[in-house]
Amino acid sequence: MTAAARILVVDDDRSIRRTLEKFLGGEGHQVATAQDAPGAIAAADAADLMLLDLGLPGGSGFDVLAALAERPRPPTVVVITARDDMQSTVKAIQLGAYEYLVKPIDIDRLRTVIRQALDSRETRDQLEAFVTRSAEARMGGDILGRSPAIRDVWKQIGAVSTTRAPVLIIGESGTGKELVARAIHVSSADRDRPFVAVNCTALAPGVLESELFGHVKGAFTGAIADRPGRFELAGRGTLFLDEIAEIPLDLQAKLLRVVQERTFERVGDARPIALEARIIAATHRDLPAMVARGSFREDLFYRLRVVEIALPALRERAGDIPILVEGLLAKINRDLGKAVRFVTPAALARLAGHGWPGNVRELENLLTRAVVLAKTDVLDETLLPIGAAAPAGDPAAGGAEADADGALPTLRELERRHIVRVLAHTEWNKRRACAILDISRPTLDRKIEEYGLRREEPA
């Protein structure tokens, strides 16, 4: 029996409404009724399925279909009418009707159509679970920063979003590979199509093939019904394969064939299905080294790496940390219902001095913890459980704690200490120091002269 659903019966004939209400209730469904077009439109949002007559008071069934087409998630509509003509049938289907049945109703046929309509709706719900339309996923919303390295990433996103070529995104864990994939998608002409993400490490090898390609009923133990895979659910949108290096070799061979031939089959089925989606893959692993060891196919590597985007580690763009902190705090405050608005210079200095092995993800987790623990709207260094800044009064190390007399350093002094620390870290390599500080070479030279810095200054 089809799972219970909320069904709205719309007909101006009271006897038909009562007959369908009794039948559907006996099938286990929750049934509501309406006798005119305004009533149907008003009750539609509470229904999964609508059985709709075309001849109604207050407007036609076509008016109801047109009104539902404007809603973000309308019920599935099955037209039930006495109008047995091509024009009405074509118009109803064009307006979004799932099926068109002519009175008198064959109950067995109606039962089958309802089951199929609800199954189709379930598949659509599955698809919507993978689709991300959140404004926060848009380029520039989460890919924060102003450093040359991150600006280069923005430019690459702009370039590849105009094509459907495969893209390989590489970068350490936590650098935002999925954010870049989503930015490519929402910047493309197919932004309203699905974005389907698959974490290849989260699925066992025996499950991954079925998840990617789908399966038919009886393909293996537990396959009790046909099920579309992620390739199919993606449609003409984007399929994002995260941690592609974790796919076993036998499945790599199948994936290669899919990428080459642009077709695939569900597990247990020989019928080919056309691949329409753009493929974006990502990994934190060294794929060329894996190819050399024989643990990743060279031909698949080159098929996926038509365009490569390399993401910088956070330690390589430390100058972006204040911008990241501002953006992440806004998001965290929204998520947690908090209002932590200020970050002390000492806290920023401690964040700037950390190595960030977990990159932006680590920064977000750390800030989330700090916001949870904050008792005021100020985030200070005591809320940051990372390597403490240098001892108070040690300007060379860039510490921002209070000086020996208990006074906090000025912003100018804080800047001087941070520049000293970066220069010491880079052994006075000004090119690297400029990249970390996100300033130009003339600006760095001016700051060195302004603060009277010398290389022999203690590090």
Coordinates of C-alpha atoms in Angstrom, one line a residue:
M1 CA 0.0 0.0 0.0
T2 CA 1.2 3.5 -0.8
A3 CA 2.4 5.5 2.2
A4 CA -0.3 7.7 3.6
A5 CA -0.5 11.2 2.1
R6 CA -2.6 14.4 2.4
I7 CA -4.9 14.4 -0.6
L8 CA -7.2 17.3 -1.5
V9 CA -10.3 16.4 -3.6
V10 CA -11.6 19.3 -5.7
D11 CA -15.0 18.8 -7.4
D12 CA -18.3 20.7 -7.5
D13 CA -20.3 17.5 -7.4
R14 CA -20.9 16.6 -3.8
S15 CA -21.5 12.9 -4.5
I16 CA -18.1 12.6 -6.3
R17 CA -16.4 14.3 -3.4
R18 CA -18.0 11.9 -0.9
T19 CA -17.2 8.8 -3.0
L20 CA -13.5 9.8 -3.4
E21 CA -13.2 10.8 0.2
K22 CA -14.5 7.4 1.3
F23 CA -12.2 5.5 -1.1
L24 CA -9.1 7.5 -0.2
G25 CA -9.8 7.3 3.5
G26 CA -10.0 3.5 3.1
E27 CA -6.6 3.6 1.5
G28 CA -5.2 5.2 4.6
H29 CA -4.9 8.7 3.3
Q30 CA -5.8 12.0 5.0
V31 CA -8.5 13.6 2.9
A32 CA -9.8 17.2 2.6
T33 CA -12.2 18.5 0.0
A34 CA -13.0 21.8 -1.8
Q35 CA -15.9 22.6 -4.1
D36 CA -14.6 25.6 -6.0
A37 CA -11.5 27.2 -7.4
P38 CA -10.8 29.7 -4.6
G39 CA -11.2 26.9 -2.0
A40 CA -8.8 24.7 -3.9
I41 CA -6.2 27.4 -4.1
A42 CA -6.6 28.2 -0.4
A43 CA -6.2 24.6 0.7
A44 CA -3.5 23.6 -1.7
D45 CA -0.4 24.2 0.5
A46 CA -1.6 21.6 3.0
A47 CA -1.8 18.9 0.4
D48 CA 0.7 16.4 -1.1
L49 CA -1.7 15.5 -3.9
M50 CA -4.7 17.2 -5.5
L51 CA -7.5 15.5 -7.5
L52 CA -8.8 18.3 -9.6
D53 CA -11.9 18.7 -11.7
L54 CA -11.7 21.3 -14.5
G55 CA -15.3 22.6 -14.4
L56 CA -15.5 24.6 -11.1
P57 CA -17.4 27.6 -9.7
G58 CA -15.3 30.7 -9.1
G59 CA -12.8 29.8 -11.9
S60 CA -11.7 26.8 -13.9
G61 CA -9.3 24.0 -13.0
F62 CA -6.9 25.7 -15.4
D63 CA -7.0 28.8 -13.1
V64 CA -6.1 26.5 -10.2
L65 CA -3.2 25.0 -12.1
A66 CA -1.9 28.4 -13.1
A67 CA -2.0 29.6 -9.5
L68 CA -0.2 26.6 -8.2
A69 CA 2.5 27.0 -10.8
E70 CA 3.5 30.2 -9.0
R71 CA 4.1 28.5 -5.7
P72 CA 7.5 27.1 -4.6
R73 CA 6.3 23.6 -3.7
P74 CA 2.7 23.0 -5.0
P75 CA 1.0 19.6 -4.6
T76 CA 1.1 17.1 -7.4
V77 CA -2.1 17.4 -9.4
V78 CA -4.1 14.7 -11.1
V79 CA -6.9 16.1 -13.2
I80 CA -10.2 14.2 -13.1
T81 CA -12.7 15.6 -15.6
A82 CA -15.5 14.8 -18.0
R83 CA -13.7 16.8 -20.7
D84 CA -12.3 14.2 -23.2
D85 CA -10.6 16.4 -25.8
M86 CA -7.0 17.0 -26.9
Q87 CA -7.0 20.8 -26.2
S88 CA -8.0 20.4 -22.6
T89 CA -5.5 17.5 -22.1
V90 CA -2.6 19.4 -23.6
K91 CA -3.4 22.6 -21.7
A92 CA -3.6 20.8 -18.3
I93 CA -0.3 19.0 -18.9
Q94 CA 1.4 22.2 -20.0
L95 CA 0.2 23.9 -16.7
G96 CA 1.8 21.2 -14.7
A97 CA -0.7 18.4 -14.2
Y98 CA 0.9 15.0 -13.5
E99 CA -1.9 13.0 -15.1
Y100 CA -5.3 13.5 -16.9
L101 CA -8.1 11.1 -16.2
V102 CA -11.5 11.1 -17.8
K103 CA -14.7 10.4 -15.9
P104 CA -16.2 8.0 -15.1
I105 CA -13.3 7.0 -12.9
D106 CA -11.8 3.5 -13.0
I107 CA -10.9 3.0 -9.3
D108 CA -8.0 0.6 -10.1
R109 CA -6.5 3.0 -12.5
L110 CA -6.9 5.8 -10.0
R111 CA -5.2 3.8 -7.3
T112 CA -2.3 3.1 -9.7
V113 CA -2.0 6.8 -10.7
I114 CA -2.1 8.0 -7.1
R115 CA 0.7 5.6 -6.2
Q116 CA 2.8 6.6 -9.1
A117 CA 2.2 10.3 -8.4
L118 CA 3.2 10.0 -4.8
D119 CA 6.3 7.9 -5.7
S120 CA 7.3 10.7 -8.2
R121 CA 6.8 13.3 -5.4
E122 CA 9.0 11.3 -3.1
T123 CA 11.7 11.2 -5.8
R124 CA 11.4 15.0 -6.1
D125 CA 11.8 15.3 -2.3
Q126 CA 14.9 13.2 -2.5
L127 CA 16.3 15.5 -5.1
E128 CA 15.5 18.6 -3.1
A129 CA 17.4 17.2 -0.2
F130 CA 20.6 17.4 -2.3
V131 CA 19.9 20.8 -3.9
T132 CA 21.4 23.8 -2.2
R133 CA 20.0 27.2 -3.0
S134 CA 21.2 29.0 0.1
A135 CA 22.3 32.5 -0.4
E136 CA 25.3 31.8 1.8
A137 CA 26.6 29.4 -0.8
R138 CA 26.9 32.1 -3.4
M139 CA 30.3 33.3 -4.5
G140 CA 31.6 36.0 -2.2
G141 CA 29.2 35.0 0.6
D142 CA 31.4 32.4 2.2
I143 CA 34.6 32.7 0.1
L144 CA 35.8 35.6 2.2
G145 CA 39.1 37.5 1.9
R146 CA 40.9 40.1 -0.1
S147 CA 44.4 38.5 -0.5
P148 CA 45.9 38.0 -4.0
A149 CA 45.5 34.2 -3.6
I150 CA 41.8 34.3 -2.9
R151 CA 41.2 36.9 -5.6
D152 CA 42.9 34.4 -8.0
V153 CA 40.4 31.8 -6.9
W154 CA 37.5 34.2 -7.6
K155 CA 38.8 34.8 -11.1
Q156 CA 39.1 31.1 -11.8
I157 CA 35.5 30.5 -10.6
G158 CA 34.4 33.2 -13.0
A159 CA 36.3 31.6 -15.9
V160 CA 35.2 28.0 -15.4
S161 CA 31.5 28.8 -14.6
T162 CA 30.9 29.7 -18.2
T163 CA 31.8 26.2 -19.3
R164 CA 30.7 22.7 -18.4
A165 CA 34.3 21.3 -18.4
P166 CA 35.2 19.0 -15.4
V167 CA 37.0 20.8 -12.6
L168 CA 39.4 19.4 -10.0
I169 CA 39.7 21.4 -6.8
I170 CA 42.7 20.7 -4.6
G171 CA 43.6 22.0 -1.2
E172 CA 44.1 21.0 2.4
S173 CA 41.2 19.9 4.5
G174 CA 39.1 22.9 5.7
T175 CA 40.1 25.3 2.9
G176 CA 36.6 25.5 1.4
K177 CA 36.6 23.1 -1.6
E178 CA 32.9 22.5 -1.4
L179 CA 32.3 26.3 -1.2
V180 CA 34.2 26.8 -4.4
A181 CA 32.3 24.0 -6.1
R182 CA 29.0 25.6 -5.1
A183 CA 30.2 29.0 -6.2
I184 CA 31.0 27.6 -9.6
H185 CA 27.5 26.1 -9.8
V186 CA 25.6 29.2 -8.7
S187 CA 27.7 31.4 -11.0
S188 CA 26.8 29.2 -14.0
A189 CA 23.8 29.2 -16.4
D190 CA 22.6 26.1 -14.6
R191 CA 22.4 27.7 -11.2
D192 CA 18.7 26.7 -10.8
R193 CA 19.5 23.1 -11.5
P194 CA 20.5 20.6 -8.7
F195 CA 23.8 20.7 -6.9
V196 CA 24.4 17.2 -5.6
A197 CA 27.3 16.6 -3.3
V198 CA 28.8 13.2 -2.5
N199 CA 31.4 12.7 0.2
C200 CA 33.3 9.6 -1.0
T201 CA 34.8 8.9 2.4
A202 CA 31.4 8.8 4.1
L203 CA 30.2 5.8 2.2
A204 CA 31.4 2.2 2.3
P205 CA 32.9 1.0 -1.1
G206 CA 30.0 -1.5 -1.5
V207 CA 27.4 1.3 -1.1
L208 CA 29.2 3.9 -3.1
E209 CA 28.4 2.4 -6.5
S210 CA 24.7 2.2 -5.8
E211 CA 24.7 5.7 -4.4
L212 CA 26.4 7.1 -7.5
F213 CA 24.6 5.2 -10.2
G214 CA 21.4 4.0 -8.5
H215 CA 20.0 0.5 -8.6
V216 CA 16.9 -1.4 -9.7
K217 CA 14.7 -3.6 -7.6
G218 CA 16.3 -6.9 -6.8
A219 CA 19.8 -5.8 -7.9
F220 CA 21.1 -7.0 -4.5
T221 CA 19.8 -7.9 -1.1
G222 CA 17.9 -5.0 0.3
A223 CA 17.1 -3.4 -3.0
I224 CA 13.4 -3.5 -2.6
A225 CA 12.6 -0.8 -5.1
D226 CA 14.2 1.1 -8.0
R227 CA 16.3 4.0 -6.8
P228 CA 18.0 6.8 -8.7
G229 CA 21.6 7.5 -8.0
R230 CA 23.4 10.8 -7.5
F231 CA 24.4 11.1 -11.2
E232 CA 20.7 10.8 -12.1
L233 CA 19.5 13.2 -9.4
A234 CA 21.9 15.8 -10.5
G235 CA 20.2 16.1 -13.9
R236 CA 21.7 19.0 -15.8
G237 CA 23.1 20.5 -12.7
T238 CA 26.4 19.8 -10.9
L239 CA 27.7 16.6 -9.3
F240 CA 30.4 17.3 -6.7
L241 CA 32.6 14.3 -5.8
D242 CA 34.4 15.3 -2.6
E243 CA 37.5 13.4 -1.6
I244 CA 37.6 11.6 -5.0
A245 CA 41.0 10.0 -4.1
E246 CA 39.1 7.6 -1.7
I247 CA 37.2 5.9 -4.5
P248 CA 38.5 2.3 -4.9
L249 CA 40.3 1.3 -8.1
D250 CA 37.5 -0.9 -9.5
L251 CA 35.0 2.0 -9.1
Q252 CA 37.5 4.4 -10.6
A253 CA 37.4 2.3 -13.8
K254 CA 33.6 2.6 -14.0
L255 CA 33.8 6.3 -13.2
L256 CA 36.3 6.8 -16.1
R257 CA 33.9 5.1 -18.5
V258 CA 31.1 7.4 -17.3
V259 CA 33.2 10.5 -17.8
Q260 CA 34.4 9.4 -21.2
E261 CA 31.1 8.1 -22.7
R262 CA 28.7 10.3 -20.8
T263 CA 26.4 7.4 -20.0
F264 CA 25.9 5.1 -17.0
E265 CA 23.7 2.2 -15.9
R266 CA 21.9 1.6 -12.6
V267 CA 23.3 -1.4 -10.7
G268 CA 21.4 -4.4 -11.9
D269 CA 20.3 -2.8 -15.2
A270 CA 21.8 -2.7 -18.6
R271 CA 19.8 0.2 -19.9
P272 CA 22.1 3.3 -20.5
I273 CA 21.2 6.6 -19.0
A274 CA 22.7 9.8 -20.4
L275 CA 25.0 11.8 -18.1
E276 CA 23.9 15.4 -18.2
A277 CA 25.6 16.8 -15.1
R278 CA 28.9 18.7 -14.9
I279 CA 31.4 16.9 -12.7
I280 CA 33.4 18.8 -10.1
A281 CA 35.8 16.6 -8.0
A282 CA 37.9 17.6 -5.0
T283 CA 40.7 16.1 -2.8
H284 CA 43.2 17.0 -0.2
R285 CA 45.4 14.2 -1.3
D286 CA 48.5 14.4 -3.7
L287 CA 46.9 12.8 -6.7
P288 CA 50.1 12.8 -8.9
A289 CA 51.8 10.9 -6.2
M290 CA 48.9 8.4 -6.0
V291 CA 49.1 8.0 -9.7
A292 CA 52.8 7.2 -9.5
R293 CA 52.1 4.6 -6.8
G294 CA 49.3 3.1 -8.8
S295 CA 46.6 3.8 -6.3
F296 CA 44.8 6.3 -8.6
R297 CA 44.2 5.8 -12.3
E298 CA 46.2 8.2 -14.5
D299 CA 43.6 8.3 -17.2
L300 CA 40.9 9.3 -14.7
F301 CA 43.1 11.9 -13.1
Y302 CA 43.6 13.7 -16.5
R303 CA 39.9 13.4 -17.3
L304 CA 38.9 15.1 -14.1
R305 CA 41.7 17.6 -14.2
V306 CA 40.6 19.5 -17.3
V307 CA 40.6 22.6 -15.1
E308 CA 42.4 22.6 -11.7
I309 CA 41.8 25.1 -8.9
A310 CA 44.3 25.1 -6.1
L311 CA 43.1 26.6 -2.8
P312 CA 45.6 28.3 -0.5
A313 CA 45.9 27.3 3.1
L314 CA 44.8 29.8 5.7
R315 CA 48.4 30.2 6.9
E316 CA 49.3 31.4 3.4
R317 CA 46.7 34.2 3.6
A318 CA 46.8 35.3 7.2
G319 CA 46.0 38.8 6.2
D320 CA 42.5 37.6 5.4
I321 CA 41.8 36.5 9.0
P322 CA 40.2 39.8 10.2
I323 CA 37.8 39.6 7.2
L324 CA 37.1 35.9 7.9
V325 CA 36.5 36.6 11.6
E326 CA 34.0 39.3 10.8
G327 CA 32.1 37.2 8.3
L328 CA 32.1 34.0 10.3
L329 CA 31.0 35.8 13.5
A330 CA 28.0 37.2 11.6
K331 CA 27.1 33.7 10.5
I332 CA 27.7 32.1 14.0
N333 CA 25.6 34.8 15.7
R334 CA 22.7 34.1 13.4
D335 CA 23.0 30.4 13.9
L336 CA 23.3 30.6 17.7
G337 CA 21.1 33.6 18.4
K338 CA 24.0 35.4 19.9
A339 CA 25.3 39.0 19.5
V340 CA 29.1 38.9 19.9
R341 CA 30.1 41.9 17.9
F342 CA 33.6 43.0 19.0
V343 CA 37.0 41.2 18.9
T344 CA 39.8 42.6 20.9
P345 CA 43.2 43.4 19.3
A346 CA 44.8 40.8 21.6
A347 CA 42.3 38.1 20.3
L348 CA 43.0 39.1 16.7
A349 CA 46.7 38.9 17.3
R350 CA 46.4 35.4 18.8
L351 CA 44.4 34.3 15.8
A352 CA 46.9 35.8 13.3
G353 CA 49.8 34.0 15.0
H354 CA 48.2 30.5 14.9
G355 CA 49.3 28.0 12.2
W356 CA 45.7 26.8 11.4
P357 CA 46.4 23.2 10.4
G358 CA 42.6 22.8 10.0
N359 CA 42.3 26.0 8.0
V360 CA 39.0 28.0 7.8
R361 CA 37.0 25.1 9.2
E362 CA 39.2 25.2 12.3
L363 CA 38.8 28.9 12.6
E364 CA 35.0 28.6 12.4
N365 CA 34.9 25.9 15.0
L366 CA 37.2 27.9 17.3
L367 CA 35.0 31.1 16.9
T368 CA 31.8 29.0 17.5
R369 CA 33.2 27.8 20.8
A370 CA 34.2 31.3 21.8
V371 CA 30.8 32.7 21.0
V372 CA 29.1 30.0 23.0
L373 CA 31.3 30.8 26.0
A374 CA 31.2 34.6 25.7
K375 CA 29.3 36.3 28.5
T376 CA 29.3 39.7 26.8
D377 CA 29.3 41.0 23.2
V378 CA 33.2 41.1 23.3
L379 CA 35.4 38.2 22.2
D380 CA 38.8 38.3 23.9
E381 CA 41.9 36.1 23.9
T382 CA 40.8 34.2 27.0
L383 CA 38.1 32.5 24.9
L384 CA 40.7 31.2 22.4
P385 CA 42.3 27.9 23.4
I386 CA 45.1 28.0 21.0
G387 CA 48.8 28.7 21.5
A388 CA 49.0 31.8 23.6
A389 CA 50.6 34.9 22.2
A390 CA 54.1 35.8 23.4
P391 CA 54.6 36.9 27.1
A392 CA 53.5 40.3 28.0
G393 CA 55.9 43.0 26.9
D394 CA 57.7 40.8 24.3
P395 CA 57.1 43.0 21.2
A396 CA 59.3 40.9 19.0
A397 CA 57.0 37.9 19.3
G398 CA 54.0 39.9 18.4
G399 CA 52.1 39.3 21.6
A400 CA 49.1 41.5 22.3
E401 CA 48.6 40.9 26.0
A402 CA 48.9 43.7 28.5
D403 CA 52.3 45.3 28.9
A404 CA 54.2 45.2 32.2
D405 CA 52.2 48.1 33.5
G406 CA 49.0 46.3 32.8
A407 CA 48.0 48.6 29.8
L408 CA 46.9 47.1 26.6
P409 CA 49.0 48.1 23.5
T410 CA 47.7 50.6 21.0
L411 CA 46.6 49.5 17.6
R412 CA 49.8 51.1 16.2
E413 CA 51.9 49.1 18.6
L414 CA 50.0 46.0 17.8
E415 CA 50.6 46.5 14.1
R416 CA 54.4 47.0 14.7
R417 CA 54.6 43.8 16.7
H418 CA 52.8 41.8 14.1
I419 CA 55.0 43.0 11.3
V420 CA 58.1 42.2 13.4
R421 CA 56.7 38.7 14.0
V422 CA 55.9 38.1 10.3
L423 CA 59.4 39.3 9.2
A424 CA 61.0 37.1 11.8
H425 CA 58.9 34.1 10.6
T426 CA 59.9 34.7 7.0
E427 CA 63.5 35.4 7.9
W428 CA 63.0 38.8 6.3
N429 CA 61.8 37.5 3.0
K430 CA 59.8 40.5 2.0
R431 CA 57.9 38.8 -0.8
R432 CA 56.6 36.2 1.6
A433 CA 55.9 38.7 4.3
C434 CA 53.8 40.8 1.9
A435 CA 51.8 37.8 1.0
I436 CA 51.1 37.0 4.7
L437 CA 50.3 40.6 5.6
D438 CA 48.4 41.1 2.4
I439 CA 50.1 44.4 1.6
S440 CA 52.2 45.7 -1.3
R441 CA 56.0 45.8 -1.2
P442 CA 56.1 49.6 -1.1
T443 CA 53.7 49.6 1.9
L444 CA 55.9 47.1 3.7
D445 CA 59.0 49.1 3.1
R446 CA 57.2 52.2 4.3
K447 CA 56.1 50.4 7.5
I448 CA 59.7 49.1 8.1
E449 CA 61.0 52.6 7.8
E450 CA 58.2 54.1 9.9
Y451 CA 58.7 51.8 12.8
G452 CA 62.5 51.8 12.5
L453 CA 62.7 48.0 12.1
R454 CA 66.1 46.3 11.6
R455 CA 66.8 42.7 10.7
E456 CA 68.9 42.3 13.8
E457 CA 65.9 43.0 16.0
P458 CA 65.2 39.9 18.2
A459 CA 62.6 37.5 16.8

